Amino acid sequence: MNTGELVELAQQLRVDSVRASAAAGSGHPTSSMSAADLMAVLLANHFRYDFDRPEHPGNDRFVLSKGHASPLLYSAYKAAGVVDDEELLTFRKLDSRLEGHPTPRRLPWVETATGSLGQGLPVGVGIALSGKRLERTDYRVWVLCGDSELAEGSIWEAAEHAGHEQLDNLTAIVDVNRLGQRGPTRHGHDLDAYARRFQAFGWHTVEVDGHDVDAIDRAYGEAASTKGQPTAILARTLKGKGVADVEDREGLHGKPLKNADDAIEELGGVRDLRVQVQEPPAARILHAVRSGHLELPRWDTGEDVATRDAYGQALAALGTGRSDVVALDGEVGDSTRTEYFAKEHADRYVECYIAEQQMVAAAVGLAARGWVPYAGTFAAFLTRAYDFVRMASVSGAGLNLVGSHAGVAIGQDGPSQMGLEDLAMMRAIHGSTVLYPCDANQTARLVAEMAGLEGIRYLRTGRGESPVIYGPDEEFPVGGSKVLRSSDQDRLTVVAAGVTVHEALKAAEALAEEGIRIRVLDLYSVKPVDRDTLRQAAEDTGCLVTVEDHREEGGLGDAVLDAFTDGRPVPRLVRLAVRTMPGSASPEESLHAAGIDAESIAAAGRLLVEQAIVP
């Protein structure tokens, strides 16, 4: 398009943003209006995309990091001819595809859910990594950011990662409109302040007037021709551009325009321009998945093996069997054992260093491009990335997350390293799967099972060695459990997972010598739980004792209660969990101090019997 046509298109995007927000009675039209020129030039002159084939391997990728400016995105879809005017005016209404913040669950052209600010650029880095390192195709990744979200640390994790990887297929377009939600941003219209920051991370920067379509056009061309560096286009804009009553005024964020009809008239009225978006270049299929024979590692019963070691070996084996598996590390691969994968499949290994938010975001970007990512760090450190995990679920992304060094069982490192909240936070994610193996063969099987699941999958692994109790050919279906010890004389059922399975077995041996029979249930699938087996155990023994190396809130005990949420009578439930603030000690001392070791389990069983609480 020429200059005049681009100006008209930008005005149409403004008008339609105002109209959509007015019809909804809510939304962010002023945030959309500031970036309308940026979007118009990109859509008409630089974006290469086949809207009929969103899966086309040559398509450029667009991420609206400032997700609240969704009216602008939907107006662009209308200009591209994939959303009609009637649908545009369903914005934010029940069952509309045009949600307040865009999600790929509803629209095939959306790469990732946004709206929690500071996430679009990190995910864009993951998409760009896929294009440059893994797919080796020529598509470009364009990310439209707001200036307010540049206060988020995750933006600078992404900036450093992109600079380090020399992602010259990535362009960040920053809409510097000066105004945030409650007032001016930290740097206002100081484009140089932002430029210095991006340049420090190895980015090429271009400063432009964000309402000069010719300058924007040249900036996009410069970004596309820059080699060896990602590009940040810093555009000075005005919030509410084009309507005098709202232009560059505070206090209007997230509000439809009061006089929408007058504003539309001031902007030149309703238009119906159509854009012929450029065809994407020919490209090879994303990645032809080669699924060879999966030869998982095997261990003999009685061996002592850490589940983190089993995870690393199983992941490396899975990478050999499946060419679509990738691994990401937060610079603890020697501890999580993700390094085993790196040694065998270096081309599909992404080192994110100590940047957990970026690690999960990159995994989301890779998943959006069809890869099966496994991202691992200490369970405690995944709490930093929890918002990214939450938003990944909103996106419908398929992620495998692995948290090692969980619980007080890690011992001497102390409470700062002990993941004691991870089961609760991962269980709370919509549609998640939460797995907690207790031995090496079980771990290996579950690592392979995870690859075929949907949504967020979490595996908890341990630092210390533990006995192998299952044979290498044992099956562990997700949603299942294993009864390790039972009899007709069982007085109660101990439900355990991970490290506490071994403690429960020791306790069962000790109590058996005293004539007290207890059932031991390995609940390796924490979500979904094995409802039938738990209900049978409750019916048979009358009392369930959960023992977990985790906080009481939201962990194994609450997972067990999920088996009784359909009106069935809730059994007597006794919980053994970590209730105090642990300190540095040996693993054995730590488990005992928390009251979750074999001695504590046995003591609880005796007390229940002595007080006639169980028959």
Coordinates of C-alpha atoms in Angstrom, one line a residue:
M1 CA 0.0 0.0 0.0
N2 CA 1.1 3.6 -0.6
T3 CA 1.2 6.3 2.0
G4 CA -2.4 7.5 1.6
E5 CA -3.8 4.0 1.7
L6 CA -1.8 3.1 4.8
V7 CA -3.1 6.3 6.6
E8 CA -6.7 5.3 5.6
L9 CA -6.2 1.7 6.8
A10 CA -4.8 2.9 10.2
Q11 CA -7.9 5.1 10.6
Q12 CA -10.1 2.2 9.8
L13 CA -8.3 0.2 12.5
R14 CA -9.0 3.0 15.0
V15 CA -12.6 3.3 14.0
D16 CA -13.2 -0.4 14.3
S17 CA -11.4 -0.5 17.7
V18 CA -13.7 2.2 19.0
R19 CA -16.8 0.5 17.5
A20 CA -15.9 -2.9 19.0
S21 CA -15.3 -1.5 22.4
A22 CA -18.4 0.6 22.3
A23 CA -20.5 -2.4 21.4
A24 CA -19.0 -4.4 24.3
G25 CA -19.3 -1.5 26.7
S26 CA -15.7 -2.3 27.8
G27 CA -12.2 -2.8 26.4
H28 CA -9.1 -0.8 25.6
P29 CA -9.7 1.4 22.5
T30 CA -7.2 4.1 23.4
S31 CA -4.4 1.5 23.7
S32 CA -5.4 0.2 20.3
M33 CA -5.6 3.6 18.7
S34 CA -1.9 4.4 19.6
A35 CA -0.6 1.4 17.7
A36 CA -3.0 1.5 14.7
D37 CA -0.3 2.9 12.3
L38 CA 2.2 0.3 13.4
M39 CA -0.3 -2.5 12.8
A40 CA -1.5 -1.0 9.4
V41 CA 2.0 -0.9 7.9
L42 CA 2.9 -4.3 9.2
L43 CA -0.3 -6.0 7.9
A44 CA -0.3 -4.3 4.5
N45 CA 3.4 -4.2 3.6
H46 CA 5.5 -6.7 5.6
F47 CA 3.5 -9.5 7.2
R48 CA 3.6 -12.7 5.2
Y49 CA 0.7 -15.0 6.1
D50 CA -1.8 -17.4 4.7
F51 CA -4.9 -17.0 6.9
D52 CA -6.5 -20.0 5.3
R53 CA -3.5 -22.1 6.4
P54 CA -2.4 -20.9 9.8
E55 CA -0.2 -24.0 10.0
H56 CA 1.7 -23.0 6.9
P57 CA 5.4 -23.5 7.8
G58 CA 6.4 -20.3 6.0
N59 CA 4.0 -18.0 7.8
D60 CA 5.4 -15.1 9.7
R61 CA 4.3 -15.1 13.4
F62 CA 2.6 -12.2 15.2
V63 CA 2.3 -11.9 19.0
L64 CA 0.3 -9.2 20.6
S65 CA 2.2 -8.9 23.8
K66 CA 0.0 -6.0 24.9
G67 CA -3.0 -8.3 24.8
H68 CA -5.4 -5.7 26.1
A69 CA -5.2 -4.0 22.7
S70 CA -7.2 -6.9 21.3
P71 CA -9.7 -4.5 19.5
L72 CA -6.8 -3.6 17.2
L73 CA -5.9 -7.2 16.5
Y74 CA -9.5 -8.1 15.7
S75 CA -9.9 -5.0 13.5
A76 CA -6.8 -6.2 11.6
Y77 CA -8.5 -9.6 11.2
K78 CA -11.5 -7.8 9.7
A79 CA -9.2 -5.9 7.3
A80 CA -7.6 -9.2 6.3
G81 CA -11.1 -10.6 5.6
V82 CA -11.2 -13.4 8.2
V83 CA -13.5 -11.7 10.6
D84 CA -16.6 -9.9 9.3
D85 CA -18.2 -6.7 10.7
E86 CA -21.0 -8.6 12.5
E87 CA -18.5 -10.8 14.4
L88 CA -16.3 -7.8 15.2
L89 CA -19.2 -6.3 17.2
T90 CA -19.5 -9.5 19.3
F91 CA -16.3 -8.5 21.0
R92 CA -16.3 -9.6 24.7
K93 CA -19.7 -11.2 24.5
L94 CA -20.6 -14.7 25.6
D95 CA -19.4 -17.4 23.2
S96 CA -17.7 -14.9 20.9
R97 CA -14.3 -15.9 19.5
L98 CA -13.2 -12.3 20.1
E99 CA -12.4 -12.4 23.8
G100 CA -11.2 -9.5 25.9
H101 CA -7.6 -10.8 25.5
P102 CA -6.8 -13.1 22.6
T103 CA -6.3 -16.9 23.0
P104 CA -5.3 -19.6 20.5
R105 CA -8.1 -21.8 21.9
R106 CA -10.6 -19.6 20.1
L107 CA -8.7 -18.2 17.1
P108 CA -6.3 -20.2 14.9
W109 CA -4.2 -17.1 14.0
V110 CA -3.3 -16.3 17.6
E111 CA 0.1 -17.8 18.6
T112 CA -0.2 -17.5 22.4
A113 CA -2.5 -16.2 25.0
T114 CA -1.5 -12.7 26.3
G115 CA -2.9 -10.3 28.8
S116 CA -0.6 -10.9 31.6
L117 CA 1.9 -8.3 30.6
G118 CA 5.5 -9.1 29.9
Q119 CA 4.9 -12.5 28.4
G120 CA 4.5 -12.0 24.7
L121 CA 8.1 -11.2 24.0
P122 CA 9.5 -14.1 26.0
V123 CA 7.1 -16.5 24.1
G124 CA 8.1 -14.8 20.8
V125 CA 11.7 -15.6 21.6
G126 CA 10.7 -19.3 21.9
I127 CA 9.0 -19.1 18.5
A128 CA 12.0 -17.4 16.9
L129 CA 14.3 -20.0 18.4
S130 CA 12.3 -22.7 16.7
G131 CA 12.5 -20.9 13.4
K132 CA 16.2 -20.1 13.5
R133 CA 17.6 -23.2 15.3
L134 CA 15.2 -26.0 14.8
E135 CA 13.0 -25.5 11.7
R136 CA 15.6 -23.4 9.9
T137 CA 13.0 -21.5 7.9
D138 CA 12.8 -17.9 7.0
Y139 CA 9.6 -16.8 8.8
R140 CA 9.8 -13.7 10.9
V141 CA 8.4 -13.2 14.4
W142 CA 6.8 -9.8 15.1
V143 CA 5.9 -8.9 18.7
L144 CA 3.9 -5.8 19.5
C145 CA 4.7 -4.7 23.0
G146 CA 3.4 -1.9 25.2
D147 CA 5.8 0.5 27.0
S148 CA 4.3 -0.2 30.4
E149 CA 5.2 -3.9 30.2
L150 CA 8.8 -3.0 29.7
A151 CA 8.9 -2.6 33.5
E152 CA 8.5 -6.4 33.8
G153 CA 11.7 -8.4 34.4
S154 CA 10.6 -11.1 32.1
I155 CA 10.9 -8.7 29.2
W156 CA 14.6 -8.3 29.9
E157 CA 15.1 -12.1 30.4
A158 CA 13.7 -12.4 26.9
A159 CA 15.9 -9.5 25.6
E160 CA 19.0 -11.1 26.9
H161 CA 18.1 -14.6 25.6
A162 CA 17.3 -13.2 22.1
G163 CA 20.5 -11.2 22.0
H164 CA 22.6 -14.2 23.1
E165 CA 21.0 -16.4 20.5
Q166 CA 21.3 -13.7 17.8
L167 CA 17.7 -14.0 16.8
D168 CA 17.7 -11.8 13.8
N169 CA 14.3 -13.2 12.8
L170 CA 12.7 -11.5 15.8
T171 CA 11.4 -7.9 15.8
A172 CA 9.9 -6.3 18.9
I173 CA 7.7 -3.3 18.1
V174 CA 7.3 -1.1 21.2
D175 CA 4.3 1.2 21.3
V176 CA 5.7 3.9 23.4
N177 CA 2.5 5.9 24.1
R178 CA 3.7 7.2 27.4
L179 CA 0.6 6.3 29.5
G180 CA 0.0 3.2 31.6
Q181 CA -3.1 2.2 33.5
R182 CA -2.8 4.7 36.3
G183 CA -0.7 7.4 34.8
P184 CA 2.6 8.0 33.0
T185 CA 5.1 5.2 32.5
R186 CA 8.5 5.3 34.1
H187 CA 10.3 6.7 31.0
G188 CA 7.5 8.4 29.3
H189 CA 8.5 9.3 25.7
D190 CA 12.2 8.9 26.3
L191 CA 12.9 6.5 23.4
D192 CA 16.6 6.6 24.0
A193 CA 16.1 5.2 27.5
Y194 CA 14.6 2.1 26.0
A195 CA 17.1 2.0 23.2
R196 CA 20.0 1.9 25.6
R197 CA 18.5 -1.0 27.5
F198 CA 17.9 -3.1 24.4
Q199 CA 21.3 -2.3 22.9
A200 CA 22.9 -3.5 26.2
F201 CA 21.5 -6.9 25.4
G202 CA 22.8 -6.9 21.9
W203 CA 19.7 -5.7 20.0
H204 CA 19.6 -3.4 17.0
T205 CA 17.3 -0.5 17.7
V206 CA 15.3 1.9 15.5
E207 CA 13.5 5.0 16.9
V208 CA 10.6 6.3 14.9
D209 CA 7.5 8.5 15.0
G210 CA 4.8 5.8 15.5
H211 CA 2.3 7.8 13.5
D212 CA 4.5 8.4 10.4
V213 CA 3.6 5.4 8.2
D214 CA 6.5 6.0 5.8
A215 CA 9.0 6.0 8.7
I216 CA 7.4 2.9 10.1
D217 CA 7.6 1.2 6.7
R218 CA 11.4 1.9 6.5
A219 CA 11.9 0.7 10.0
Y220 CA 10.3 -2.6 9.3
G221 CA 12.4 -3.0 6.2
E222 CA 15.5 -2.2 8.3
A223 CA 14.5 -4.9 10.8
A224 CA 14.1 -7.5 8.1
S225 CA 17.5 -6.8 6.6
T226 CA 19.4 -6.7 9.9
K227 CA 21.6 -9.8 10.4
G228 CA 23.0 -11.3 13.6
Q229 CA 20.8 -9.2 15.9
P230 CA 17.1 -9.0 16.9
T231 CA 15.6 -5.6 16.3
A232 CA 13.6 -3.4 18.6
I233 CA 11.5 -0.7 16.9
L234 CA 10.8 2.0 19.4
A235 CA 7.8 4.0 18.2
R236 CA 6.7 7.3 19.8
T237 CA 2.9 7.3 19.8
L238 CA -0.1 9.0 21.5
K239 CA -2.6 7.0 23.4
G240 CA -6.1 7.6 21.9
K241 CA -4.5 9.1 18.7
G242 CA -6.9 10.8 16.4
V243 CA -9.7 11.8 18.9
A244 CA -9.1 15.1 20.6
D245 CA -11.2 14.2 23.7
V246 CA -9.0 11.2 24.6
E247 CA -5.6 11.8 22.8
D248 CA -2.7 11.6 25.2
R249 CA -5.0 12.0 28.2
E250 CA -4.6 10.2 31.6
G251 CA -7.4 8.3 33.3
L252 CA -8.9 6.7 30.1
H253 CA -7.2 3.3 30.1
G254 CA -9.5 0.4 29.7
K255 CA -12.6 2.4 29.0
P256 CA -14.8 2.7 25.9
L257 CA -15.1 6.2 24.5
K258 CA -18.0 8.1 26.0
N259 CA -18.9 9.7 22.7
A260 CA -18.1 6.9 20.3
D261 CA -20.2 8.2 17.4
D262 CA -18.5 11.6 17.6
A263 CA -15.1 9.9 17.7
I264 CA -15.9 7.8 14.7
E265 CA -16.9 10.9 12.8
E266 CA -13.8 12.7 13.8
L267 CA -11.7 9.7 12.5
G268 CA -13.4 10.0 9.2
G269 CA -16.2 7.5 9.6
V270 CA -16.6 3.7 9.1
R271 CA -14.6 2.2 6.3
D272 CA -14.4 -1.2 4.8
L273 CA -10.9 -1.5 3.3
R274 CA -9.5 -4.9 2.6
V275 CA -5.8 -5.9 2.8
Q276 CA -4.2 -8.5 0.5
V277 CA -1.7 -9.9 2.9
Q278 CA 1.5 -11.1 1.3
E279 CA 1.8 -14.8 0.6
P280 CA 4.4 -16.6 2.8
P281 CA 7.4 -18.0 1.1
A282 CA 7.6 -21.7 0.4
A283 CA 9.0 -23.7 3.3
R284 CA 9.5 -27.2 4.3
I285 CA 7.2 -29.0 6.7
L286 CA 7.8 -27.9 10.2
H287 CA 9.6 -31.1 11.3
A288 CA 8.9 -34.6 10.1
V289 CA 8.6 -36.5 13.3
R290 CA 10.8 -39.6 13.3
S291 CA 9.5 -42.0 15.9
G292 CA 11.9 -44.8 16.2
H293 CA 11.9 -47.7 18.7
L294 CA 11.8 -46.3 22.2
E295 CA 14.3 -48.1 24.3
L296 CA 13.8 -46.9 27.9
P297 CA 16.5 -47.4 30.4
R298 CA 16.0 -50.4 32.8
W299 CA 17.0 -51.0 36.3
D300 CA 16.9 -54.2 38.5
T301 CA 14.8 -54.2 41.6
G302 CA 16.9 -53.6 44.7
E303 CA 19.2 -51.1 42.9
D304 CA 19.5 -47.6 44.5
V305 CA 18.8 -44.9 41.9
A306 CA 17.7 -41.3 42.2
T307 CA 14.5 -40.5 40.3
R308 CA 16.3 -37.4 38.9
D309 CA 18.9 -39.7 37.3
A310 CA 16.1 -41.9 35.9
Y311 CA 14.5 -38.8 34.5
G312 CA 17.6 -37.7 32.7
Q313 CA 18.3 -41.1 31.2
A314 CA 14.7 -41.6 30.1
L315 CA 14.5 -38.1 28.5
A316 CA 17.7 -38.8 26.5
A317 CA 16.2 -42.1 25.4
L318 CA 12.9 -40.4 24.5
G319 CA 14.9 -37.9 22.4
T320 CA 16.3 -40.7 20.4
G321 CA 13.0 -42.3 19.9
R322 CA 11.2 -39.1 19.0
S323 CA 12.7 -36.3 16.9
D324 CA 10.1 -33.7 18.1
V325 CA 11.2 -33.8 21.7
V326 CA 13.2 -30.7 22.9
A327 CA 14.7 -30.0 26.3
L328 CA 15.1 -26.7 28.2
D329 CA 17.2 -26.0 31.2
G330 CA 17.5 -23.2 33.8
E331 CA 21.2 -23.7 34.3
V332 CA 20.8 -26.6 36.7
G333 CA 21.0 -29.4 34.1
D334 CA 23.8 -31.1 36.0
S335 CA 21.5 -31.4 39.0
T336 CA 18.2 -32.1 37.3
R337 CA 20.0 -34.4 34.9
T338 CA 18.7 -32.7 31.8
E339 CA 22.3 -32.6 30.8
Y340 CA 22.0 -36.3 29.7
F341 CA 19.7 -35.1 26.9
A342 CA 22.1 -32.3 26.0
K343 CA 25.0 -34.7 25.5
E344 CA 23.0 -36.8 23.1
H345 CA 20.8 -34.2 21.3
A346 CA 22.6 -30.9 21.6
D347 CA 20.7 -29.5 18.6
R348 CA 17.4 -29.8 20.4
Y349 CA 18.6 -28.5 23.8
V350 CA 18.0 -24.9 24.9
E351 CA 20.0 -23.4 27.8
C352 CA 18.0 -20.6 29.3
Y353 CA 20.4 -20.0 32.2
I354 CA 18.9 -18.9 35.5
A355 CA 15.8 -17.3 33.9
E356 CA 12.9 -19.6 34.8
Q357 CA 10.2 -17.3 33.3
Q358 CA 12.0 -17.3 30.0
M359 CA 12.5 -21.0 30.2
V360 CA 8.8 -21.7 30.5
A361 CA 8.0 -19.0 27.9
A362 CA 10.4 -20.4 25.4
A363 CA 8.8 -23.8 26.0
V364 CA 5.4 -22.3 25.2
G365 CA 6.8 -20.8 22.0
L366 CA 8.3 -24.1 21.0
A367 CA 5.1 -26.0 21.8
A368 CA 3.2 -23.5 19.6
R369 CA 5.5 -24.6 16.7
G370 CA 4.7 -28.3 17.3
W371 CA 7.6 -29.4 19.5
V372 CA 7.2 -31.5 22.6
P373 CA 9.2 -29.5 25.2
Y374 CA 10.5 -30.8 28.6
A375 CA 11.6 -27.9 30.8
G376 CA 13.3 -28.7 34.1
T377 CA 14.6 -26.9 37.2
F378 CA 14.4 -27.2 40.9
A379 CA 10.8 -27.6 42.0
A380 CA 11.2 -24.5 44.3
F381 CA 12.3 -22.3 41.4
L382 CA 9.3 -23.1 39.2
T383 CA 7.3 -20.8 41.6
R384 CA 9.0 -17.9 39.8
A385 CA 7.5 -18.9 36.5
Y386 CA 4.1 -19.8 37.8
D387 CA 2.3 -17.0 36.0
F388 CA 3.8 -18.3 32.7
V389 CA 2.5 -21.8 33.6
R390 CA -0.9 -20.4 34.2
M391 CA -1.0 -18.5 31.0
A392 CA 0.3 -21.6 29.1
S393 CA -2.8 -23.3 30.3
V394 CA -4.9 -20.4 29.0
S395 CA -3.1 -20.9 25.6
G396 CA -3.8 -24.6 25.6
A397 CA -0.1 -25.2 25.3
G398 CA 1.4 -28.7 25.8
L399 CA 4.3 -28.5 28.2
N400 CA 6.2 -31.0 30.2
L401 CA 7.6 -29.4 33.4
V402 CA 10.0 -31.2 35.7
G403 CA 10.7 -30.1 39.3
S404 CA 13.7 -31.8 41.0
H405 CA 15.1 -31.5 44.5
A406 CA 11.6 -31.5 46.0
G407 CA 10.7 -31.6 49.6
V408 CA 12.7 -31.8 52.9
A409 CA 14.3 -34.9 51.6
I410 CA 17.0 -32.9 49.9
G411 CA 18.3 -32.2 53.4
Q412 CA 21.3 -30.0 54.0
D413 CA 20.6 -27.4 51.4
G414 CA 17.9 -26.0 53.6
P415 CA 14.4 -24.5 53.1
S416 CA 15.2 -22.1 50.3
Q417 CA 15.9 -25.0 48.0
M418 CA 13.0 -27.3 49.2
G419 CA 10.0 -27.3 46.8
L420 CA 7.1 -27.8 49.3
E421 CA 4.4 -26.0 47.4
D422 CA 4.8 -27.4 43.8
L423 CA 2.1 -30.1 43.9
A424 CA -0.5 -27.6 45.1
M425 CA 0.4 -25.0 42.5
M426 CA 0.5 -27.5 39.6
R427 CA -2.7 -29.3 40.7
A428 CA -4.4 -25.9 40.5
I429 CA -3.7 -25.4 36.8
H430 CA -6.7 -26.1 34.6
G431 CA -6.4 -29.5 32.9
S432 CA -3.0 -30.3 34.4
T433 CA -1.5 -33.7 35.0
V434 CA 0.7 -34.1 38.1
L435 CA 3.0 -37.2 38.6
Y436 CA 5.3 -38.1 41.4
P437 CA 7.2 -41.3 40.9
C438 CA 9.0 -43.2 43.7
D439 CA 11.6 -45.3 41.8
A440 CA 13.6 -45.3 38.6
N441 CA 11.6 -47.6 36.4
Q442 CA 8.4 -45.8 37.3
T443 CA 10.0 -42.5 36.5
A444 CA 11.2 -43.7 33.1
R445 CA 7.7 -45.0 32.2
L446 CA 6.1 -41.7 33.2
V447 CA 8.5 -39.6 31.3
A448 CA 7.5 -41.4 28.2
E449 CA 3.8 -41.2 29.1
M450 CA 4.0 -37.5 29.4
A451 CA 4.9 -37.0 25.8
G452 CA 1.5 -38.2 24.6
L453 CA -0.6 -36.1 27.0
E454 CA -2.3 -32.8 26.5
G455 CA -2.0 -29.6 28.6
I456 CA 0.4 -28.9 31.4
R457 CA 2.2 -32.0 32.7
Y458 CA 4.3 -31.9 35.8
L459 CA 6.7 -34.5 37.0
R460 CA 8.3 -34.3 40.5
T461 CA 11.7 -35.9 41.0
G462 CA 14.0 -36.4 44.0
R463 CA 17.6 -35.8 44.7
G464 CA 18.5 -38.8 46.8
E465 CA 18.8 -42.4 45.8
S466 CA 15.9 -44.7 46.5
P467 CA 15.4 -48.5 46.1
V468 CA 14.0 -49.7 42.8
I469 CA 10.8 -51.6 43.8
Y470 CA 9.2 -52.0 40.4
G471 CA 10.3 -54.2 37.5
P472 CA 11.3 -52.5 34.2
D473 CA 8.2 -53.9 32.4
E474 CA 5.6 -52.6 34.9
E475 CA 3.0 -50.3 33.4
F476 CA 2.0 -47.0 35.1
P477 CA -1.1 -45.5 33.4
V478 CA -1.8 -41.9 34.2
G479 CA -4.6 -41.8 36.6
G480 CA -3.6 -45.1 38.2
S481 CA -1.9 -46.2 41.4
K482 CA -0.2 -49.2 42.8
V483 CA -1.2 -51.2 45.9
L484 CA 2.2 -52.4 47.3
R485 CA 1.0 -54.1 50.4
S486 CA -2.5 -55.4 51.4
S487 CA -4.3 -58.1 53.3
D488 CA -7.8 -58.8 54.6
Q489 CA -6.7 -57.7 58.1
D490 CA -5.6 -54.2 57.1
R491 CA -6.5 -51.6 59.8
L492 CA -5.8 -48.5 57.7
T493 CA -4.4 -47.5 54.3
V494 CA -1.3 -45.3 54.0
V495 CA -1.3 -43.3 50.8
A496 CA 2.1 -42.1 49.8
A497 CA 4.0 -40.9 46.8
G498 CA 7.7 -40.4 45.9
V499 CA 10.0 -40.6 48.8
T500 CA 7.3 -41.3 51.3
V501 CA 6.4 -44.6 49.5
H502 CA 9.6 -46.1 50.8
E503 CA 9.0 -44.7 54.3
A504 CA 5.5 -46.2 54.3
L505 CA 6.8 -49.6 53.3
K506 CA 9.3 -49.5 56.2
A507 CA 6.5 -48.5 58.6
A508 CA 4.3 -51.3 57.3
E509 CA 7.1 -53.8 58.1
A510 CA 7.6 -52.5 61.6
L511 CA 3.8 -52.5 62.4
A512 CA 3.4 -56.0 60.9
E513 CA 5.9 -57.3 63.5
E514 CA 3.5 -55.9 66.1
G515 CA 0.5 -57.6 64.6
I516 CA -0.9 -54.4 62.9
R517 CA -1.6 -54.8 59.3
I518 CA -1.7 -51.7 57.0
R519 CA -2.2 -51.2 53.4
V520 CA 0.3 -49.2 51.4
L521 CA -0.8 -47.3 48.3
D522 CA 1.6 -45.6 45.9
L523 CA -0.4 -42.7 44.5
Y524 CA 2.1 -41.8 41.7
S525 CA -0.6 -40.1 39.7
V526 CA -1.5 -37.1 42.0
K527 CA -3.8 -35.6 39.3
P528 CA -5.8 -37.3 38.1
V529 CA -6.1 -39.6 41.1
D530 CA -7.2 -43.2 41.1
R531 CA -10.6 -42.8 42.5
D532 CA -11.7 -46.4 42.4
T533 CA -8.7 -47.7 44.3
L534 CA -8.9 -45.0 46.9
R535 CA -12.6 -45.6 47.4
Q536 CA -12.0 -49.4 47.7
A537 CA -9.2 -48.7 50.3
A538 CA -11.5 -46.5 52.3
E539 CA -14.3 -49.1 52.2
D540 CA -11.9 -51.9 53.2
T541 CA -10.0 -50.2 55.9
G542 CA -12.1 -47.2 57.0
C543 CA -9.2 -44.8 57.4
L544 CA -6.7 -43.2 55.0
V545 CA -3.4 -41.8 56.2
T546 CA -1.7 -39.5 53.6
V547 CA 2.0 -38.9 54.1
E548 CA 3.7 -36.4 51.8
D549 CA 6.9 -34.5 51.6
H550 CA 5.0 -31.3 50.8
R551 CA 2.9 -28.7 52.6
E552 CA -0.5 -29.9 53.9
E553 CA -2.3 -27.4 51.8
G554 CA -3.1 -28.5 48.3
G555 CA -0.9 -31.6 48.1
L556 CA -1.5 -35.3 48.4
G557 CA -4.1 -35.1 51.1
D558 CA -6.3 -32.8 49.1
A559 CA -5.7 -34.9 46.0
V560 CA -7.0 -37.9 47.8
L561 CA -10.2 -36.0 48.8
D562 CA -10.8 -35.5 45.1
A563 CA -11.9 -39.1 45.0
F564 CA -14.8 -38.4 47.2
T565 CA -16.3 -35.2 45.6
D566 CA -19.3 -36.9 44.1
G567 CA -21.4 -37.2 47.2
R568 CA -19.8 -40.4 48.5
P569 CA -19.0 -40.4 52.2
V570 CA -15.6 -39.0 53.0
P571 CA -13.5 -41.5 54.9
R572 CA -11.6 -40.8 58.1
L573 CA -8.5 -39.0 56.8
V574 CA -5.3 -38.4 58.8
R575 CA -2.6 -36.2 57.1
L576 CA 1.1 -36.3 57.7
A577 CA 2.8 -33.4 55.9
V578 CA 5.4 -30.7 56.4
R579 CA 3.9 -28.2 58.8
T580 CA 6.9 -26.5 60.2
M581 CA 9.7 -24.4 58.6
P582 CA 12.5 -26.9 58.0
G583 CA 16.2 -26.3 58.4
S584 CA 19.4 -27.8 57.2
A585 CA 19.9 -31.4 58.3
S586 CA 20.5 -34.8 56.8
P587 CA 17.6 -36.1 54.6
E588 CA 16.8 -38.7 57.3
E589 CA 16.8 -36.0 60.0
S590 CA 14.7 -33.7 57.9
L591 CA 12.1 -36.4 57.2
H592 CA 11.9 -37.3 60.9
A593 CA 11.6 -33.6 62.0
A594 CA 8.8 -33.1 59.6
G595 CA 7.0 -36.2 60.9
I596 CA 6.8 -38.0 57.6
D597 CA 9.5 -40.8 58.0
A598 CA 8.8 -44.5 58.7
E599 CA 9.0 -44.0 62.5
S600 CA 6.4 -41.2 62.3
I601 CA 4.1 -43.2 60.1
A602 CA 4.3 -46.2 62.4
A603 CA 3.7 -44.0 65.4
A604 CA 0.6 -42.6 63.8
G605 CA -0.7 -46.1 62.9
R606 CA -0.1 -47.3 66.5
L607 CA -1.9 -44.3 67.9
L608 CA -4.9 -44.8 65.7
V609 CA -5.1 -48.5 66.8
E610 CA -4.6 -47.8 70.5
Q611 CA -7.2 -45.1 70.6
A612 CA -9.6 -47.4 68.8
I613 CA -10.0 -44.8 66.0
V614 CA -9.6 -47.7 63.5
P615 CA -11.1 -51.1 64.0

